[in-house]
Short mmCIF file of C-alpha atoms in Angstrom, two decimals:
data_model
loop_
_atom_site.label_atom_id
_atom_site.label_comp_id
_atom_site.label_asym_id
_atom_site.label_seq_id
_atom_site.Cartn_x
_atom_site.Cartn_y
_atom_site.Cartn_z
CA TYR A 15 0.00 0.00 0.00
CA ALA A 16 1.58 3.27 -1.02
CA PRO A 17 0.90 6.45 0.95
CA THR A 18 -1.49 9.02 -0.49
CA ARG A 19 -0.13 11.15 -3.37
CA CYS A 20 2.80 8.82 -4.03
CA ALA A 21 3.86 6.54 -6.82
CA ALA A 22 5.40 3.22 -5.86
CA ALA A 23 7.23 0.37 -7.51
CA GLN A 24 7.28 -3.16 -6.19
CA THR A 25 9.30 -6.29 -6.70
CA SER A 26 8.99 -9.45 -4.70
CA ALA A 27 12.24 -8.56 -2.92
CA GLU A 28 11.84 -4.85 -2.27
CA GLN A 29 9.55 -1.86 -2.54
CA GLY A 30 10.38 1.79 -3.26
CA VAL A 31 8.03 4.72 -2.81
CA LEU A 32 8.24 8.17 -4.39
CA PRO A 33 5.84 11.06 -4.95
CA PRO A 34 4.40 11.87 -8.37
CA CYS A 35 6.48 14.37 -10.29
CA HIS A 36 5.20 17.50 -11.97
CA HIS A 37 6.04 18.40 -15.57
CA HIS A 38 8.79 20.87 -16.51
CA GLU A 39 10.45 22.02 -19.71
CA ALA A 40 13.67 20.23 -20.65
CA VAL A 41 16.78 22.13 -21.80
CA HIS A 42 18.33 20.75 -24.99
CA ASP A 43 22.14 20.75 -25.06
CA PRO A 44 24.03 18.03 -26.95
CA GLN A 45 26.76 17.81 -24.30
CA LEU A 46 24.54 17.87 -21.20
CA VAL A 47 21.51 15.84 -20.19
CA PRO A 48 18.75 17.67 -18.24
CA CYS A 49 17.43 15.99 -15.11
CA THR A 50 15.21 13.16 -16.32
CA CYS A 51 13.05 13.29 -13.19
CA PRO A 52 10.57 16.16 -13.34
CA LEU A 53 10.43 16.24 -9.53
CA TYR A 54 10.22 19.83 -8.32
CA SER A 55 11.13 21.17 -11.82
CA CYS A 56 14.79 20.29 -11.16
CA PRO A 57 17.14 22.63 -13.10
CA TRP A 58 20.11 20.21 -12.90
CA GLU A 59 21.94 19.08 -16.02
CA GLY A 60 25.08 17.02 -16.40
CA HIS A 61 26.90 14.39 -18.39
CA LEU A 62 25.30 11.00 -19.07
CA GLU A 63 27.60 9.11 -16.69
CA VAL A 64 26.41 11.12 -13.64
CA VAL A 65 22.63 11.00 -14.31
CA VAL A 66 22.11 7.92 -12.12
CA SER A 67 24.02 9.36 -9.14
CA HIS A 68 22.07 12.64 -9.47
CA LEU A 69 18.73 10.81 -9.46
CA ARG A 70 19.73 8.66 -6.49
CA GLN A 71 21.33 11.41 -4.36
CA THR A 72 19.21 14.47 -5.15
CA HIS A 73 15.81 12.82 -5.68
CA CYS A 74 16.41 9.74 -3.46
CA ILE A 75 15.17 7.41 -6.19
CA ASN A 76 15.84 3.77 -5.40
CA ILE A 77 17.04 1.49 -8.16
CA LEU A 78 14.95 -1.68 -8.37
CA GLN A 79 16.82 -4.76 -9.55
CA GLY A 80 15.73 -7.59 -11.83
CA ALA A 81 14.65 -8.22 -15.40
CA GLU A 82 10.95 -8.17 -14.37
CA ILE A 83 9.32 -5.82 -11.86
CA VAL A 84 5.85 -4.45 -11.17
CA PHE A 85 5.42 -0.67 -11.03
CA LEU A 86 2.44 0.54 -8.99
CA ALA A 87 1.33 4.09 -9.78
CA THR A 88 -1.05 5.39 -7.11
CA ASP A 89 -3.37 8.39 -7.06
CA MET A 90 -4.27 8.13 -10.75
CA HIS A 91 -6.97 10.77 -10.11
CA LEU A 92 -4.40 13.56 -9.65
CA PRO A 93 -4.89 16.40 -12.14
CA ALA A 94 -2.81 16.48 -15.32
CA PRO A 95 0.02 17.02 -15.91
CA THR A 96 1.49 14.54 -13.41
CA ASP A 97 4.46 12.18 -13.82
CA TRP A 98 5.33 8.95 -12.01
CA ILE A 99 8.90 7.70 -12.41
CA ILE A 100 11.00 4.75 -11.24
CA MET A 101 14.55 3.60 -11.98
CA HIS A 102 15.03 -0.03 -13.01
CA SER A 103 18.40 -1.78 -13.12
CA CYS A 104 18.93 -4.95 -15.14
CA LEU A 105 21.21 -6.49 -17.76
CA GLY A 106 24.01 -4.16 -16.62
CA HIS A 107 22.11 -0.94 -17.40
CA GLN A 108 19.69 1.50 -15.76
CA PHE A 109 16.31 2.36 -17.25
CA LEU A 110 13.65 4.89 -16.30
CA LEU A 111 9.95 4.20 -16.56
CA VAL A 112 8.06 7.45 -17.07
CA LEU A 113 4.29 7.37 -16.70
CA ARG A 114 2.65 10.70 -17.51
CA LYS A 115 -0.92 11.86 -17.16
CA GLN A 116 -1.43 14.65 -19.68
CA GLU A 117 -4.25 16.30 -21.59
CA LYS A 118 -3.69 16.11 -25.34
CA TYR A 119 -7.15 17.61 -25.78
CA GLU A 120 -8.69 19.84 -23.12
CA GLY A 121 -10.77 17.89 -20.65
CA HIS A 122 -9.52 14.51 -21.94
CA PRO A 123 -6.51 13.32 -19.91
CA GLN A 124 -4.53 10.34 -21.18
CA PHE A 125 -1.79 8.20 -19.66
CA PHE A 126 1.52 7.72 -21.51
CA ALA A 127 4.13 5.17 -20.41
CA THR A 128 7.62 4.73 -21.86
CA MET A 129 11.04 3.33 -20.91
CA MET A 130 14.17 5.42 -21.31
CA LEU A 131 17.68 3.94 -21.16
CA ILE A 132 20.24 5.96 -19.25
CA GLY A 133 22.65 5.56 -22.15
CA THR A 134 23.07 6.39 -25.82
CA PRO A 135 20.55 5.66 -28.61
CA THR A 136 22.95 2.99 -29.96
CA GLN A 137 22.94 1.24 -26.58
CA ALA A 138 19.14 1.56 -26.35
CA ASP A 139 18.79 -0.32 -29.66
CA ASN A 140 20.21 -3.41 -27.92
CA PHE A 141 17.14 -3.80 -25.69
CA THR A 142 13.42 -4.46 -25.85
CA TYR A 143 11.01 -3.55 -23.08
CA ARG A 144 7.51 -4.85 -22.45
CA LEU A 145 4.83 -3.10 -20.42
CA GLU A 146 1.87 -5.22 -19.39
CA LEU A 147 -1.43 -4.44 -17.71
CA ASN A 148 -3.34 -7.45 -16.39
CA ARG A 149 -6.57 -7.21 -14.41
CA ASN A 150 -10.16 -8.51 -14.43
CA GLN A 151 -9.41 -11.15 -17.08
CA ARG A 152 -8.04 -8.48 -19.42
CA ARG A 153 -4.47 -8.19 -20.63
CA LEU A 154 -2.80 -5.36 -22.56
CA LYS A 155 0.83 -5.46 -23.72
CA TRP A 156 3.12 -2.87 -25.29
CA GLU A 157 6.55 -3.91 -26.58
CA ALA A 158 9.15 -1.58 -28.06
CA THR A 159 12.79 -0.51 -28.05
CA PRO A 160 13.56 1.90 -25.20
CA ARG A 161 14.57 5.43 -26.08
CA SER A 162 17.75 7.09 -24.80
CA VAL A 163 17.54 9.77 -22.11
CA LEU A 164 19.50 11.89 -24.61
CA GLU A 165 16.17 12.15 -26.44
CA CYS A 166 13.46 14.28 -24.89
CA VAL A 167 10.74 12.28 -23.12
CA ASP A 168 8.29 15.06 -24.08
CA SER A 169 8.79 14.33 -27.79
CA VAL A 170 8.37 10.56 -27.24
CA ILE A 171 5.04 11.27 -25.55
CA SER A 172 3.85 13.91 -28.02
CA ASP A 173 4.66 11.52 -30.90
CA GLY A 174 2.60 8.83 -29.12
CA ASP A 175 5.49 6.33 -29.50
CA CYS A 176 4.66 4.70 -26.17
CA LEU A 177 1.85 2.92 -24.34
CA VAL A 178 -1.15 5.28 -24.45
CA LEU A 179 -4.27 4.78 -22.35
CA ASN A 180 -7.37 6.93 -22.31
CA THR A 181 -9.08 7.43 -18.95
CA SER A 182 -11.72 4.73 -19.43
CA LEU A 183 -9.11 2.14 -20.45
CA ALA A 184 -6.91 3.09 -17.49
CA GLN A 185 -9.92 2.61 -15.19
CA LEU A 186 -10.48 -0.91 -16.54
CA PHE A 187 -6.99 -1.86 -15.35
CA SER A 188 -6.84 0.22 -12.18
CA ASP A 189 -7.62 -0.94 -8.68
CA ASN A 190 -8.74 1.70 -6.16
CA GLY A 191 -7.04 4.46 -8.17
CA SER A 192 -3.79 2.53 -8.62
CA LEU A 193 -2.39 1.15 -11.86
CA ALA A 194 -0.02 -1.87 -11.76
CA ILE A 195 2.29 -2.10 -14.77
CA GLY A 196 4.43 -5.19 -15.25
CA ILE A 197 7.83 -4.34 -16.78
CA ALA A 198 10.18 -6.79 -18.48
CA ILE A 199 13.43 -5.90 -20.26
CA THR A 200 15.32 -8.23 -22.58
CA THR A 201 18.23 -7.90 -24.96
CA SER A 202 17.12 -7.59 -28.57
CA LYS A 203 17.52 -10.49 -31.03
CA VAL A 204 20.16 -8.62 -33.04
CA HIS A 205 22.23 -8.15 -29.88
CA ASN A 206 21.78 -11.83 -28.91
CA ALA A 207 22.92 -13.02 -32.35
CA GLU A 208 26.07 -10.88 -32.14
CA ALA A 209 26.78 -12.21 -28.64
CA GLU A 210 26.56 -15.83 -29.82
CA MET A 211 29.11 -15.31 -32.65
#
């Protein structure tokens, strides 16, 4: 059970809790990465190799381990825009799940979920992520290649290149205002074939 106004992630081994984030504008600089957690409209930016330590130290985000985890976003009724975010470590890399509630059309909020690799676009191409919603004898899956944090999460969401749920669909899969999203990350087939050679 996550406290009110918080987003939580769970694995069988551990549980991390963090509050929903609120949207901010990202700064685009090819050498520096803006803070990928919209918590408190953080103005930080830095090089790719220090993003994880910034998220852990400044925003106290726990890294959940394992190829498969379940992310539990609570308080789905919060007004848009709202972000939920969790860091996920597996296969030697760190990933961010960003779940955003946003109005594309006034009065019609939607939920957008995507995985971002804390790495380069070339590294991101080596992985596949799967998001799965499963409740009340219904199952919905989204599978794609993660995007790099060097790309702007706002553009991924505005392009709709992610799992998109309208409010009524989100309600079908939610339980008491919480949405459980199963996350699995695997290496892509191209990467596996190269590894076997």
